[in-house]
Coordinates of C-alpha atoms in Angstrom, one line a residue:
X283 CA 54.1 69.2 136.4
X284 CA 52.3 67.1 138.8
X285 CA 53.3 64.1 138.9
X286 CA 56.1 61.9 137.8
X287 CA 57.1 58.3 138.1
X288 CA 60.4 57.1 138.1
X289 CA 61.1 53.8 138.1
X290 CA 64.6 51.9 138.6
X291 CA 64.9 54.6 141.2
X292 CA 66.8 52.0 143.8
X293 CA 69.5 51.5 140.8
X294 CA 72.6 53.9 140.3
X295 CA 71.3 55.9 137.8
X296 CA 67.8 55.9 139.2
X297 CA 69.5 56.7 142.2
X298 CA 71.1 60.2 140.6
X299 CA 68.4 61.5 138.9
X300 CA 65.5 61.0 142.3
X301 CA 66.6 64.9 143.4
X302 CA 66.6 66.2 139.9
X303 CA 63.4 64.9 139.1
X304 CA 61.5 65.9 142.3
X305 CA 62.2 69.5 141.7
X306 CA 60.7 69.1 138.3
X307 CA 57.0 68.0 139.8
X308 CA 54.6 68.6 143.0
X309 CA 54.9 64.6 143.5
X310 CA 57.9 62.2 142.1
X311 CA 56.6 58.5 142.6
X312 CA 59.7 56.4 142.9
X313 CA 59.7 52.3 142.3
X314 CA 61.7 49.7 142.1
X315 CA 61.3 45.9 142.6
X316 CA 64.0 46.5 145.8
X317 CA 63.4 47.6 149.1
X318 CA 63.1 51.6 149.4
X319 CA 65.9 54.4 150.0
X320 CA 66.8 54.9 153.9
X321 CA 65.8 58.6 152.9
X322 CA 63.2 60.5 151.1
X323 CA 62.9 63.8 149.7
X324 CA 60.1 66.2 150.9
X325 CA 57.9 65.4 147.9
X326 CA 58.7 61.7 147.4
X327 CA 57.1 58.7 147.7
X328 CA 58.2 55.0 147.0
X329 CA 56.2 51.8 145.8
X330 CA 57.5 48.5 145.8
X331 CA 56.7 47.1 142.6
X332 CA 57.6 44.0 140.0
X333 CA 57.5 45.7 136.2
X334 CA 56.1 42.0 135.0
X335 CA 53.0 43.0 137.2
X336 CA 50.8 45.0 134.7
X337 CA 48.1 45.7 137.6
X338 CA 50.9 47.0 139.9
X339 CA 52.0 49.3 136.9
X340 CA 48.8 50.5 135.7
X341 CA 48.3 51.6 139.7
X342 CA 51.7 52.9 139.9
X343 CA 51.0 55.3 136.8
X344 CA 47.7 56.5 138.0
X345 CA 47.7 60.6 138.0
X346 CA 50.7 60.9 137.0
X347 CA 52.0 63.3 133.8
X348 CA 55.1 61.4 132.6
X349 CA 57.5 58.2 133.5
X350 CA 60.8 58.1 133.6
X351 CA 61.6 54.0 132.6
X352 CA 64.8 53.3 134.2
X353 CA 63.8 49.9 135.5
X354 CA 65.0 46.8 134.0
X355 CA 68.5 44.6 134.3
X356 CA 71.2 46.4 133.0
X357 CA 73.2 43.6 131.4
X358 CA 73.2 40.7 129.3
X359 CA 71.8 37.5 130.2
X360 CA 70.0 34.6 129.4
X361 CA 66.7 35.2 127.4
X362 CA 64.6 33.8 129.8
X363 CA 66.1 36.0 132.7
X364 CA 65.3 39.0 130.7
X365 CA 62.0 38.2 129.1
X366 CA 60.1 39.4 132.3
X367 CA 61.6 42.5 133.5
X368 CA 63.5 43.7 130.3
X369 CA 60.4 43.1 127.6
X370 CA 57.2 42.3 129.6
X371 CA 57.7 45.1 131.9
X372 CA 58.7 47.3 128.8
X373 CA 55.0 46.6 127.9
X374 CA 53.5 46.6 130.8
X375 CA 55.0 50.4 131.2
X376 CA 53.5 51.3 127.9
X377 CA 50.2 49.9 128.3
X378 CA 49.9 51.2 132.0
X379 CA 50.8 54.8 130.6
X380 CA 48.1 54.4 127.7
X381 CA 45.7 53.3 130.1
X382 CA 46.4 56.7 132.3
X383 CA 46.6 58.6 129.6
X384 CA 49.9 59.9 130.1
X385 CA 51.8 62.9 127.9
X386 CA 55.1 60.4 127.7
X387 CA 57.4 58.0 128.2
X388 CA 61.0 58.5 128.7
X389 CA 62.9 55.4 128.3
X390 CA 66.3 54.2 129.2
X391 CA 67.4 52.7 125.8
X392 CA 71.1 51.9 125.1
X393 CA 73.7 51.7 122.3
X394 CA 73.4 48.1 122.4
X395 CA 70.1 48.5 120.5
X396 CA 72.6 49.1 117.3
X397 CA 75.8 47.8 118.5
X398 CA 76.6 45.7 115.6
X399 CA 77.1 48.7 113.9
X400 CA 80.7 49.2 113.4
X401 CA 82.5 52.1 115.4
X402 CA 83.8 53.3 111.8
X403 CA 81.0 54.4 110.7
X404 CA 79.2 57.8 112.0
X405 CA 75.6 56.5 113.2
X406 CA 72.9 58.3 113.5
X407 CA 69.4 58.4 115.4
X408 CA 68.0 56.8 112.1
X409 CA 70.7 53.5 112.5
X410 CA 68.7 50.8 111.7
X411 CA 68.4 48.4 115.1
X412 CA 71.4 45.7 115.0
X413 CA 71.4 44.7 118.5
X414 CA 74.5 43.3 119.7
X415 CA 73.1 40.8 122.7
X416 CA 69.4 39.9 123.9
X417 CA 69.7 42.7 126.0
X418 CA 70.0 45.0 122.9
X419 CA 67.1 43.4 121.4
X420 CA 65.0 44.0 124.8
X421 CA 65.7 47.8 124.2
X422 CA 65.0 47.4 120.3
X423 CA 61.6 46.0 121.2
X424 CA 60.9 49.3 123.3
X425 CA 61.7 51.6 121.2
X426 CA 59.5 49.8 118.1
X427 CA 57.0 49.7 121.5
X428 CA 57.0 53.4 122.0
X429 CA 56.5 54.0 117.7
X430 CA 53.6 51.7 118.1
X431 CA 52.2 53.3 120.7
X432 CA 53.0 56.6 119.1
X433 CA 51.5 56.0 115.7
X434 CA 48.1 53.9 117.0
X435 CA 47.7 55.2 120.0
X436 CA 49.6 59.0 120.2
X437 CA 51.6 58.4 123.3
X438 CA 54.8 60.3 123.0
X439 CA 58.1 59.1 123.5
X440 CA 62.2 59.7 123.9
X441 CA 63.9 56.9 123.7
X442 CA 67.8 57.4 125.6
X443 CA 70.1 55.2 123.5
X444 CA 72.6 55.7 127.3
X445 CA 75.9 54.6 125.9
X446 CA 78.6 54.7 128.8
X447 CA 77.5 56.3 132.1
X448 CA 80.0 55.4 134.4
X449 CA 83.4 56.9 134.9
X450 CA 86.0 57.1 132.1
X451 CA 88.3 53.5 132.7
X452 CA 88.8 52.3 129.3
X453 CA 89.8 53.4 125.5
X454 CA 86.0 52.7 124.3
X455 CA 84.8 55.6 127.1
X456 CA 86.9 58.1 125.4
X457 CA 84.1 58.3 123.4
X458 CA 81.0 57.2 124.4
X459 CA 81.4 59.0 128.1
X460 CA 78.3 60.3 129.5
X461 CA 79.0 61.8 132.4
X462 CA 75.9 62.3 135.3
X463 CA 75.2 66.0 134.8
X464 CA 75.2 65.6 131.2
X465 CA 72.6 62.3 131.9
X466 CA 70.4 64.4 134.3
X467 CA 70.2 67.2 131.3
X468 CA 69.5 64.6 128.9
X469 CA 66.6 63.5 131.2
X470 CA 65.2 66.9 131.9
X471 CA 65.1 67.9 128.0
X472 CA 63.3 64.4 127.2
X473 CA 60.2 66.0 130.2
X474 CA 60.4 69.8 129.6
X475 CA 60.7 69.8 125.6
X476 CA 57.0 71.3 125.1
X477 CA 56.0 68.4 122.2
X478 CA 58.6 65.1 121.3
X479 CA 56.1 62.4 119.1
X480 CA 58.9 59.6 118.6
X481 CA 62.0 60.9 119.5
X482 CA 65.5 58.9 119.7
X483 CA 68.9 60.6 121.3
X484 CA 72.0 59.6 121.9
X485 CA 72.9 60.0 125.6
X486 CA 76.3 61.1 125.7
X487 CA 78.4 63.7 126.7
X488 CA 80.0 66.3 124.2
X489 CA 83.2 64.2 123.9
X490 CA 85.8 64.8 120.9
X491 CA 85.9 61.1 119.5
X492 CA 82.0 60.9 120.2
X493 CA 81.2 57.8 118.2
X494 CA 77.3 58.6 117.2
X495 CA 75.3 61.8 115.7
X496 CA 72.8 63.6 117.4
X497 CA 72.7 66.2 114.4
X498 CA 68.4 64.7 113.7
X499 CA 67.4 64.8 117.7
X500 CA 68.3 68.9 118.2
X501 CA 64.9 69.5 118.7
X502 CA 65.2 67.9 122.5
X503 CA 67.7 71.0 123.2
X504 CA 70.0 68.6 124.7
X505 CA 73.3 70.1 124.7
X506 CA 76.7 68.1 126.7
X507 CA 78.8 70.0 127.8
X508 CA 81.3 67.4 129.6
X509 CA 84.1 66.2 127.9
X510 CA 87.0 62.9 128.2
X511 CA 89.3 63.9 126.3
X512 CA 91.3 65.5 128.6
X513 CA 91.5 61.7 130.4
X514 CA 92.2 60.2 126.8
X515 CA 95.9 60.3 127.3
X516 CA 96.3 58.4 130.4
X517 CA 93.6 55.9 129.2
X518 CA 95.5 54.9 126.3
X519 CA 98.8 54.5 127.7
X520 CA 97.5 52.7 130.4
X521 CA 95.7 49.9 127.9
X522 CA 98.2 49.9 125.4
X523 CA 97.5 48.6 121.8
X524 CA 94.1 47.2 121.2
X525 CA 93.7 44.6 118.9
X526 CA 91.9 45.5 115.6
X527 CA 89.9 42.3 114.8
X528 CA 88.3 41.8 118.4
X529 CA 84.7 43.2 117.9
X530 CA 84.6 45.0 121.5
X531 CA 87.3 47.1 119.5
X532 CA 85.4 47.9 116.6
X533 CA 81.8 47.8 117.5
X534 CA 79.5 50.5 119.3
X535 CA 78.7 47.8 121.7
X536 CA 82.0 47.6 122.8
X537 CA 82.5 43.9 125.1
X538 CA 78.5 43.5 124.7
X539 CA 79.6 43.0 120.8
X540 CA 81.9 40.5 121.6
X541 CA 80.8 37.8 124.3
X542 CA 78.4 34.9 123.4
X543 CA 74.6 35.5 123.9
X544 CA 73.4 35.2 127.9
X545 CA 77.0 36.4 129.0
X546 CA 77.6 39.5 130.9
X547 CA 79.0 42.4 128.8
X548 CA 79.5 44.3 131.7
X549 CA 82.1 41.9 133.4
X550 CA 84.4 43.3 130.0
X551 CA 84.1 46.6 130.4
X552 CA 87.3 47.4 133.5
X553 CA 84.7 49.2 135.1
X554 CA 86.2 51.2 138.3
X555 CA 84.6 49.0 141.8
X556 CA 81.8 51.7 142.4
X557 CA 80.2 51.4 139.3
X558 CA 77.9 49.3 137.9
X559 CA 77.8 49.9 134.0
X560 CA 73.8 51.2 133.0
X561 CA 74.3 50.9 128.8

């Protein structure tokens, strides 16, 4: 591949997949609205960039085969905080790659796109969207962005529904763990598969109590192959009984499930200090 664009690269997650990527391609782009790195890799370049820009995006895309859409804020907040970077620049990332004719998008979705949905019942890729916070509904807009652009204008798509990709520090991560090898795999399936059209997956590892199905997206070739259970034990002791009526118990979207619309979700989650929740 020649050339790929990553963008959220200055973010944690952005941050782990900049070396993964650039062995993948002649040329990994990298933006972000922040300052760049202190250090690049041989075949990287950076471009300071606003997603609600659609000239800056349609320049950033220019030559290149596929984007990786990492870019956005990764937690519930006001409507009006996310409009711009979390829907606009959804769009404007979509229209840029129509415009360059690129092969595909891969997109940072989350769980929170169907976190209504309770943790009882087995979802799978074909969950119907029941978003759980504006933020879900920002990712529910992309993925019904990348069909659109699928169906009327052929531009493939995977849409990551990311569930937890931070370290295992509460009960909910038992299950909905994905660790940062399994995330890099999940992102180098979504560019090498040869053909995707619309394609959702669940991005998580290959956990026991997994919470979602990936039975319908096998034809990515993603395959986990880290696992929290052996943590499980600790975990649970450690938080004790969970109350059975408090929706960030039994809801995918965990916390996000529970707090009022426009309040963090990620403040909820007993994340350990050096991580920054990405769901």
């Amino acid at each position: 591949m020649k050339k790929l664009v990553l963008t959220g690269a200055a973010g944690r997650l952005g941050s782990y997949l900049r070396g993964p990527l650039a062995k993948m391609c002649d040329s990994l782009v990298s933006s972000d609205i922040a300052e760049a790195p202190t250090t690049l890799l041989p075949n990287e370049t950076y471009v300071q960039a606003d997603l609600t820009d659609l000239d800056a995006m349609v320049a950033l895309l220019a030559g290149a085969d596929m984007v990786v859409h990492f870019g956005a804020i990764g937690d519930e907040a006001p409507f009006d905080v996310l409009w711009g970077p979390n829907f606009v620049g959804a769009y404007n990332i979509w229209e840029a790659a129509h415009r360059n004719s690129l092969r595909r998008v891969v997109y940072a979705s989350s769980i929170h796109a169907v976190g209504m949905h309770k943790k009882t019942e087995f979802i799978g890729i074909d969950a119907p969207h029941r978003p759980d916070t504006f933020y879900g509904l920002a990712k529910c807009f992309a993925e019904d962005l990348a069909s659109l652009y699928w169906d009327k204008r052929g531009l493939e798509a995977v849409c990551l529904r990311i569930l937890s990709c931070a370290q295992v520090s509460n009960p909910r991560a038992v299950g909905t763990w994905l660790s940062y090898d399994d995330l890099i795999q999940l992102v180098q399936r979504a560019i090498d598969t040869p053909t995707t059209g619309f394609s959702i997956i669940y991005g998580v590892s290959n956990n026991d109590r997994a919470p979602v199905d990936n039975s319908k997206a096998q034809h990515l070739g993603y395959r986990p192959r880290d696992n929290a259970e052996p943590m499980a034990a600790s975990i649970f002791e450690e938080a004790g009984p969970l109350d059975p009526h408090d929706p960030a118990n039994t809801h995918h979207g965990g916390p996000f499930a529970a707090v009022e619309l426009g309040h963090s979700g990620v403040a909820h989650l007993n994340l350990n200090p050096d991580d920054v929740a990405k769901e």
